[in-house]
Coordinates of C-alpha atoms in Angstrom, one line a residue:
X1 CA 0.0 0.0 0.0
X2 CA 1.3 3.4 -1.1
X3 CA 2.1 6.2 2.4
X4 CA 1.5 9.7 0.5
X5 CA 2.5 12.6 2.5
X6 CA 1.1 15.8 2.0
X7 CA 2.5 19.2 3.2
X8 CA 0.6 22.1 3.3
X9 CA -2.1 19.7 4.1
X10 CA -5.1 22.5 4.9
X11 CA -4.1 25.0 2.1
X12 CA -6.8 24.5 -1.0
X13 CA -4.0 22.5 -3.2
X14 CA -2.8 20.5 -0.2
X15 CA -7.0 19.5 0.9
X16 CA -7.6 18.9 -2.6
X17 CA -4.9 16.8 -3.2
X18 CA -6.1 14.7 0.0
X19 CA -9.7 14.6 -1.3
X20 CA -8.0 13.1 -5.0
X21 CA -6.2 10.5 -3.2
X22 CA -8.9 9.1 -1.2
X23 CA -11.3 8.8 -3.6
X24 CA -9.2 8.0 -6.8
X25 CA -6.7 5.9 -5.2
X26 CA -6.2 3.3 -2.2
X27 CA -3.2 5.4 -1.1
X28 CA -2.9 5.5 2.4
X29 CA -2.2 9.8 3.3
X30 CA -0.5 11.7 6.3
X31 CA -1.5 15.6 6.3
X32 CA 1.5 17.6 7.8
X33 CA 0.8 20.6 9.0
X34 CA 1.2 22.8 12.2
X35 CA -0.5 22.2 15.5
X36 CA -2.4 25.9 15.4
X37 CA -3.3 25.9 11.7
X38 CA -7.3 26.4 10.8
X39 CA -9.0 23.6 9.9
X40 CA -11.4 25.1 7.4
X41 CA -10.4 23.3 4.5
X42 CA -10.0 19.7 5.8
X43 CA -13.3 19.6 8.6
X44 CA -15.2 17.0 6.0
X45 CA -12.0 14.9 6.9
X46 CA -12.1 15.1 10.4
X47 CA -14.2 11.8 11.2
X48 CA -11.8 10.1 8.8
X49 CA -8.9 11.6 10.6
X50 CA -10.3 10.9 14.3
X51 CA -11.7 6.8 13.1
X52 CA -7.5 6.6 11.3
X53 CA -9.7 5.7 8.3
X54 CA -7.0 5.8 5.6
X55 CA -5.8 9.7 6.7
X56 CA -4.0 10.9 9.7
X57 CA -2.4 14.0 10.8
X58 CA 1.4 14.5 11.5
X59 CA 2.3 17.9 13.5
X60 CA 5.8 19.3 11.7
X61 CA 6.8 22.4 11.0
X62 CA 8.8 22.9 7.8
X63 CA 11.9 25.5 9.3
X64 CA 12.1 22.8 12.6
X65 CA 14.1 20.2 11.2
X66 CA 14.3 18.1 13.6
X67 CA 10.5 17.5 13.8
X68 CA 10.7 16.6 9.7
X69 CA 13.1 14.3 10.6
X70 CA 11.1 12.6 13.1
X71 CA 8.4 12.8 10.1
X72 CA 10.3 10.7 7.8
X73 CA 12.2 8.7 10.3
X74 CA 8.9 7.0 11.8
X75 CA 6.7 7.7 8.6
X76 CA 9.1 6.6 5.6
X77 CA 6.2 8.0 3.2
X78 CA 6.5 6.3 -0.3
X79 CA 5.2 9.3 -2.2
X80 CA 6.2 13.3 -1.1
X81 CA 3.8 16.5 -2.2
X82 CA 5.4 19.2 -1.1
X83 CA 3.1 21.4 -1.2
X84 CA 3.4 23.7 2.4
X85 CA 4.6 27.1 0.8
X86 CA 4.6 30.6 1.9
X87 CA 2.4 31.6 -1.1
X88 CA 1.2 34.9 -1.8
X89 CA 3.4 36.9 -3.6
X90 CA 1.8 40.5 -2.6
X91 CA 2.4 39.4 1.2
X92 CA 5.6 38.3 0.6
X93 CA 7.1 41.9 0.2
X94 CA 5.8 42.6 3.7
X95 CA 7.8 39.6 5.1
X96 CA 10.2 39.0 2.7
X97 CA 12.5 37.0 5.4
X98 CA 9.8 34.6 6.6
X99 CA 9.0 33.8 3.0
X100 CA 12.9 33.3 1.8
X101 CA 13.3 31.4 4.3
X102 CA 10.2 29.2 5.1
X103 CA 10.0 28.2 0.8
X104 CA 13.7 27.6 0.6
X105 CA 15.3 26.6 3.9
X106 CA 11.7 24.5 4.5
X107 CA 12.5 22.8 0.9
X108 CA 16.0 22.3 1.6
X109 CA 14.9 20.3 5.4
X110 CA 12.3 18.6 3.5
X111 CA 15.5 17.2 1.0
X112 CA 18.3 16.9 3.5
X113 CA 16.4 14.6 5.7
X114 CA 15.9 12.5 2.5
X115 CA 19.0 12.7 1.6
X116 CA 20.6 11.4 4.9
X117 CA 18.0 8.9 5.3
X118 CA 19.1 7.6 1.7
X119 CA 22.6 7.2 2.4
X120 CA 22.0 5.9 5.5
X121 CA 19.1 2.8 4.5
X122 CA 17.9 3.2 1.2
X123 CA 15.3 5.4 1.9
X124 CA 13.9 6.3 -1.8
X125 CA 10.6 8.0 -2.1
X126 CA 9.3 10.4 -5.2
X127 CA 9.2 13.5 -3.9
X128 CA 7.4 16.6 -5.6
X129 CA 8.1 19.9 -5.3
X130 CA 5.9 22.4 -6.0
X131 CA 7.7 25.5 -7.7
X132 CA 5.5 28.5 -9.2
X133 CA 5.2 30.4 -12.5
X134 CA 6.2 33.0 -10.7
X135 CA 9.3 32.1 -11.0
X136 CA 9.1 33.4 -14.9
X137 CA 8.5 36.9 -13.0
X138 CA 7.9 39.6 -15.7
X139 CA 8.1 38.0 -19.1
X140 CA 8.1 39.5 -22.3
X141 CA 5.0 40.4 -23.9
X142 CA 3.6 37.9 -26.8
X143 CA 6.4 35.4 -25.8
X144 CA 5.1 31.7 -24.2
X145 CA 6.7 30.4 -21.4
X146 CA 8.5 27.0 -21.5
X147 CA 10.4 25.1 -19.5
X148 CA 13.7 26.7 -20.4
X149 CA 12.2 30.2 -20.3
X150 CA 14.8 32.3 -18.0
X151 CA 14.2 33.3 -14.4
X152 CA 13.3 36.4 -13.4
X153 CA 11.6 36.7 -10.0
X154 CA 9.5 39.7 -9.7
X155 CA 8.8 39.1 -5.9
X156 CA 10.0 38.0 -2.6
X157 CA 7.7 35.3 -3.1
X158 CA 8.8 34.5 -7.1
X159 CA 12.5 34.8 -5.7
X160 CA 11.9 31.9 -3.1
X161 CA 10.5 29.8 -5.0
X162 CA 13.5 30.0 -8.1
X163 CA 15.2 28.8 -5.1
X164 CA 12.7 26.0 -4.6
X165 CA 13.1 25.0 -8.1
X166 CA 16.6 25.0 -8.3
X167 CA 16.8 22.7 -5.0
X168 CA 14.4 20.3 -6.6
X169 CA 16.5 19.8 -9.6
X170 CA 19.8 19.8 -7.7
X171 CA 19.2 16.9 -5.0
X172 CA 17.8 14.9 -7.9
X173 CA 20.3 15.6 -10.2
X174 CA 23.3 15.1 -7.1
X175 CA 21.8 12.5 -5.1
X176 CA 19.8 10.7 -7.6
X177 CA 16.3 11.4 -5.6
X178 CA 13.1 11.4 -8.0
X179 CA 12.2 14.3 -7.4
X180 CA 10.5 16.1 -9.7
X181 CA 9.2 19.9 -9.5
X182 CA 6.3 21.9 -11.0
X183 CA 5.5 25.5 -12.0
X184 CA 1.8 25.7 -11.8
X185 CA 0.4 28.8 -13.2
X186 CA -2.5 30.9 -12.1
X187 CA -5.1 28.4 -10.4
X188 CA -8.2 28.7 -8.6
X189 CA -12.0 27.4 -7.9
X190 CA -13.4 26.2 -4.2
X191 CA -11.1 27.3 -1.1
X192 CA -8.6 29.7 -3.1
X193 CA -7.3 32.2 -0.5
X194 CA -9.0 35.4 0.0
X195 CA -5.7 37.2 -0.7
X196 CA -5.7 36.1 -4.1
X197 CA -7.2 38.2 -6.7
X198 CA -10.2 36.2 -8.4
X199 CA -11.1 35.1 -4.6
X200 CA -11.0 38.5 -3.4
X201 CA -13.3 39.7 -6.2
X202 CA -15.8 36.7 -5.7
X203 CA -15.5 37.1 -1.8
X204 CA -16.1 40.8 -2.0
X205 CA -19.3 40.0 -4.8
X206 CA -20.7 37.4 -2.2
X207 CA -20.5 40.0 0.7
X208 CA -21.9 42.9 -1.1
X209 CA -24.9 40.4 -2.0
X210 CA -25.6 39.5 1.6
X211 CA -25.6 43.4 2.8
X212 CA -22.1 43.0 4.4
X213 CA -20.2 45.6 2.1
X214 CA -21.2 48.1 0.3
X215 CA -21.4 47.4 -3.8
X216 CA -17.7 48.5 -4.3
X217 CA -15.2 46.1 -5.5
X218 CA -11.4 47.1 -4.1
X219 CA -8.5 46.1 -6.8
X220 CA -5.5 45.9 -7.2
X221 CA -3.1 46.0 -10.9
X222 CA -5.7 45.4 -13.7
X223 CA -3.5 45.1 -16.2
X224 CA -2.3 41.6 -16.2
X225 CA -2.5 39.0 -18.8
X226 CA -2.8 35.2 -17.7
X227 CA -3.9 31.7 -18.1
X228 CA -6.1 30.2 -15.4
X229 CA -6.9 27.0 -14.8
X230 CA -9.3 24.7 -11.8
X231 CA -6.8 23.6 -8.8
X232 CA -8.5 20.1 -9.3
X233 CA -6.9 19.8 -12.9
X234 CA -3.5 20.8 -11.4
X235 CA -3.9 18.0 -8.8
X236 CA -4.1 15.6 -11.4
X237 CA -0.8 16.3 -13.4
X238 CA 0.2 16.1 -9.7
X239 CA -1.0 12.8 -9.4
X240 CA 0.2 11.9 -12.6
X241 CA 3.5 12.8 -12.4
X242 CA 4.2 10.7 -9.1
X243 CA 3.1 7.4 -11.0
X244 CA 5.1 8.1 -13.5
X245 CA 8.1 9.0 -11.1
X246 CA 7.6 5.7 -9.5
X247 CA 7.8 3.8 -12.5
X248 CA 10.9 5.8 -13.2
X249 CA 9.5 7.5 -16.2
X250 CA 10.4 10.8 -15.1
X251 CA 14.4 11.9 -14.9
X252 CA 15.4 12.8 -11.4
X253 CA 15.0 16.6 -11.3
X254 CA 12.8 17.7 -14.2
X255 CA 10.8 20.4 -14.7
X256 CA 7.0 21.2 -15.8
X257 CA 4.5 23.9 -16.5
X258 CA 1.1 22.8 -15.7
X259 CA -1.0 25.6 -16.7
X260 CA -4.5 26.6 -18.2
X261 CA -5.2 27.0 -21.5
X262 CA -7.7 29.6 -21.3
X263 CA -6.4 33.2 -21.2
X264 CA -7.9 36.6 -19.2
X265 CA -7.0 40.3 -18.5
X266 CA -8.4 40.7 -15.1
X267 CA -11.3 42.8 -16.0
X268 CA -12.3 40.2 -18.4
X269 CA -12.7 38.3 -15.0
X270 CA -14.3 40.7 -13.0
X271 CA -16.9 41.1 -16.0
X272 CA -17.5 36.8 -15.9
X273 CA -17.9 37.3 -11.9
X274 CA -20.4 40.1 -12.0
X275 CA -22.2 38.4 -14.7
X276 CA -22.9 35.4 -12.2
X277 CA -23.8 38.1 -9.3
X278 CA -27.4 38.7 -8.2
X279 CA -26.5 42.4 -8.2
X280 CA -26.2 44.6 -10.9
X281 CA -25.3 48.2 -9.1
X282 CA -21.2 46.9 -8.1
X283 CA -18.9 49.0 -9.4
X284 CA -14.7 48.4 -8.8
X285 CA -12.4 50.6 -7.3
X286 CA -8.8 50.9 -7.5
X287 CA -6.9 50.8 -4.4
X288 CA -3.0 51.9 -3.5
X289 CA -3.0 49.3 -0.9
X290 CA -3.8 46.3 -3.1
X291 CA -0.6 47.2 -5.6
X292 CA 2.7 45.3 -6.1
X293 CA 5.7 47.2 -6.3
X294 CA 6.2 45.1 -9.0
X295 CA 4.0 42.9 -10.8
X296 CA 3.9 39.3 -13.3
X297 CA 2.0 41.3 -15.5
X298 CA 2.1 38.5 -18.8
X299 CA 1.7 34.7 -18.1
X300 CA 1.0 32.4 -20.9
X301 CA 2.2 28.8 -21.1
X302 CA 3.5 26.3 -23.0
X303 CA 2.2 22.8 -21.7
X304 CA 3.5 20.6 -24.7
X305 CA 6.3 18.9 -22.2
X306 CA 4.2 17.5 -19.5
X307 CA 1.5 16.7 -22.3
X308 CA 4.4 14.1 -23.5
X309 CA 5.0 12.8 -20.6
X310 CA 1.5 11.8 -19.0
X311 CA -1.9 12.0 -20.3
X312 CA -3.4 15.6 -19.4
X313 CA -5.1 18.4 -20.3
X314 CA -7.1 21.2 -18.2
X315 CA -10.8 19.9 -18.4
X316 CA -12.9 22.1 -16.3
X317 CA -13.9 25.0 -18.4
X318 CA -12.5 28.3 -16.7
X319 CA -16.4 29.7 -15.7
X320 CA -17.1 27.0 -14.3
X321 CA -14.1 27.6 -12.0
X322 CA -14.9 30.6 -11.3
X323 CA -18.5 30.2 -11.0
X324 CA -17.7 27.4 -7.8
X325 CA -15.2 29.9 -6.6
X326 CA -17.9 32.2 -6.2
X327 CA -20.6 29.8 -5.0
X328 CA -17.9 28.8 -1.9
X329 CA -17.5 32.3 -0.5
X330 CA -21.7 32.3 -0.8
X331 CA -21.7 29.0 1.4
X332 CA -18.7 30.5 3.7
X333 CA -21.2 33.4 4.4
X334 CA -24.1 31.3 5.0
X335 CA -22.9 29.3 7.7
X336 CA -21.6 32.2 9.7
X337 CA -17.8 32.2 8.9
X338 CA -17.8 36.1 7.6
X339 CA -14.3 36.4 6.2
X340 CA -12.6 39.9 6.5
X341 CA -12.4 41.9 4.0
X342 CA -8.7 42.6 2.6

C-alpha cells in the first residue's frame, strides 16, 4: 500500500490533493501541518482523521528540522507532495525574510532529511516539489513560457520559489532522488485564499450580496494578462507525475509547466464574476494598498512537455471555475464564517 504525504495539508491545493487521493486511489495519506493551523479546508476529513480511516495528521513544522526528521524517520512516506509554501506573492514583500526562508530553507529540510536517510538505508521516495510560474517573473510580452524560459523573479515570493526549483532539480540531479518539481500557473476554484485576486473579487461580490459591504469592488493592478486553470486539474498532473516518477519514467529533477489553456486580463474576470452576481449596481475601485511594487503582469504557457509525458489536459472550463469559486465564499457566508475583508 502506497504512504503519500502531503504538506501544506489544509491550504486549498494541499486538501484537494487529499480529497483526489482518497477517492481515486487506495493510497494510504498523512497531512502535515502545524498544530495551530485552521482547519477550514480539511473539517469534512475530520471523522476520517479521528476513526484513522485511511488519513491521519502528523504535526511538523517545515523550518524545525528536527520535527521533519522525526516525520520521515517514523513515517518513511513512499510518495512526497510538497506542497506547504509561503504563497502569496503580494504578502511576501511585507515579510520577505519569513517567506525566503520558510520556501527555501523548509524545501531544503524537506531534502536533507531524505538525503541522509538515503545514504543511511535506502530510503527512496518520489518526492514533488511544488515550484510556481512565478518564477518566470515579468516576461516578455507575446512570448510563451517554457520550460527553459529564463528566471526572473519579480517578488520575494517568485525569488523563493526559483530557489525551490533549483533545490528540486539539484538533490535529484546530485543525489539521484526522484524528485521532480512543478511550475503551476494561475489556479483557482473552491477554497482559493481570499488574498488572491479572483477570490477577493468573488469574496467581496458574495459579501456585497448578503448586505455586508457596500457594492464597491477594491482592486489591485488590472492590467495583467494570464492563463487560469481549476486547482482540481492541477492535482491531477500532480497525481500523474508521481506514478510516473515511480515507474521511473520521469528523470530525477525535471521540470513542468502545468498551466490553463484559457487566457484573461483581469477585467475580463471581474466582467464573468459580476455576470454570475445577483446584483447589478457593483462598481470596482482601484486601491493603492492592493498594488505590487512590482507585478507578473504576462503569463502564458507552454504545456506541450508535461502533455508528452502523461496523459493531461485542463478539463474544467475556466467559468465554471470561477462560478464554484464564487458559489464557496456564498456557502462561507451562509454558515456564519464572515471572512474579513482585505
Amino acid at each position: 500500500m502506497v504512504l503519500a504525504l502531503i504538506t501544506g495539508f489544509t491550504g486549498q491545493v494541499g486538501s484537494q490533493m487529499a480529497d483526489f487521493l482518497l477517492e481515486n486511489t487506495d493510497y494510504n495519506v498523512i497531512g502535515m501541518m502545524r498544530w495551530q493551523e485552521p482547519m477550514d479546508n480539511v473539517y469534512h476529513l475530520s471523522n476520517r482523521i479521528n476513526k484513522k480511516d485511511r488519513i491521519s495528521v502528523f504535526y511538523a513544522d517545515l523550518t524545525d528540522y528536527s520535527s521533519i526528521y522525526k516525520l520521515f524517520e517514523t513515517k518513511r512516506p513512499d510518495v512526497i507532495f510538497h506542497l506547504a509554501a509561503q504563497s502569496f506573492p503580494k504578502t511576501s514583500f511585507d515579510i520577505p525574510i519569513e517567506t525566503l526562508h520558510t520556501n527555501i530553507i523548509g524545501t531544503a529540510n524537506i531534502l536533507e532529511n531524505i538525503r541522509l536517510l538515503k545514504q543511511k538505508d535506502g530510503y527512496d521516495p518520489v518526492v514533488h516539489i511544488c515550484s510556481s510560474s512565478e518564477v518566470y517573473g515579468r516576461a516578455k510580452v507575446g512570448v510563451k513560457l517554457n520550460e527553459d524560459t529564463p528566471f526572473h523573479g519579480a517578488s520575494p515570493y517568485s525569488i523563493s520559489k526559483i530557489g525551490t526549483d533549483y533545490l528540486g532539480r539539484f538533490y535529484g540531479e546530485a543525489y539521484g532522488i526522484k524528485t521532480y518539481v512543478t511550475r503551476m500557473g494561475t489556479h483557482s476554484g473552491p477554497r482559493r485564499s481570499d488574498v488572491f485576486f479572483e477570490s477577493t473579487v468573488a469574496k467581496q461580490i458574495a459579501l456585497i450580496e448578503a448586505g455586508l459591504q457596500e457594492p464597491i469592488i477594491k482592486v489591485g493592478n488590472l492590467s495583467s494578462v494570464r492563463t487560469f486553470q481549476d486547482c482540481r486539474d492541477a492535482i491531477r498532473a500532480y497525481y500523474l507525475l508521481s506514478v510516473e516518477s515511480q515507474k521511473g519514467n520521469v528523470p530525477c529533477g525535471e521540470a513542468f509547466n502545468i498551466a490553463g489553456e484559457e487566457a484573461f486580463k483581469l477585467p475580463e474576470v471581474i466582467e464573468i464574476l459580476l455576470g454570475f452576481s445577483t446584483r447589478n449596481d457593483i462598481k470596482v475601485q482601484e486601491d493603492s494598498e492592493r498594488l505590487r511594487p512590482i507585478d507578473a503582469d504576462y503569463q502564458m504557457f507552454d504545456n506541450t512537455k508535461i502533455r508528452s509525458f502523461i496523459d493531461w489536459k485542463p478539463e474544467i472550463p475556466a467559468r465554471i471555475m470561477f462560478k464554484d469559486l464564487l458559489n464557496h465564499w456564498r456557502d462561507e457566508i451562509k454558515r456564519g464564517r464572515i471572512p474579513l475583508n482585505r
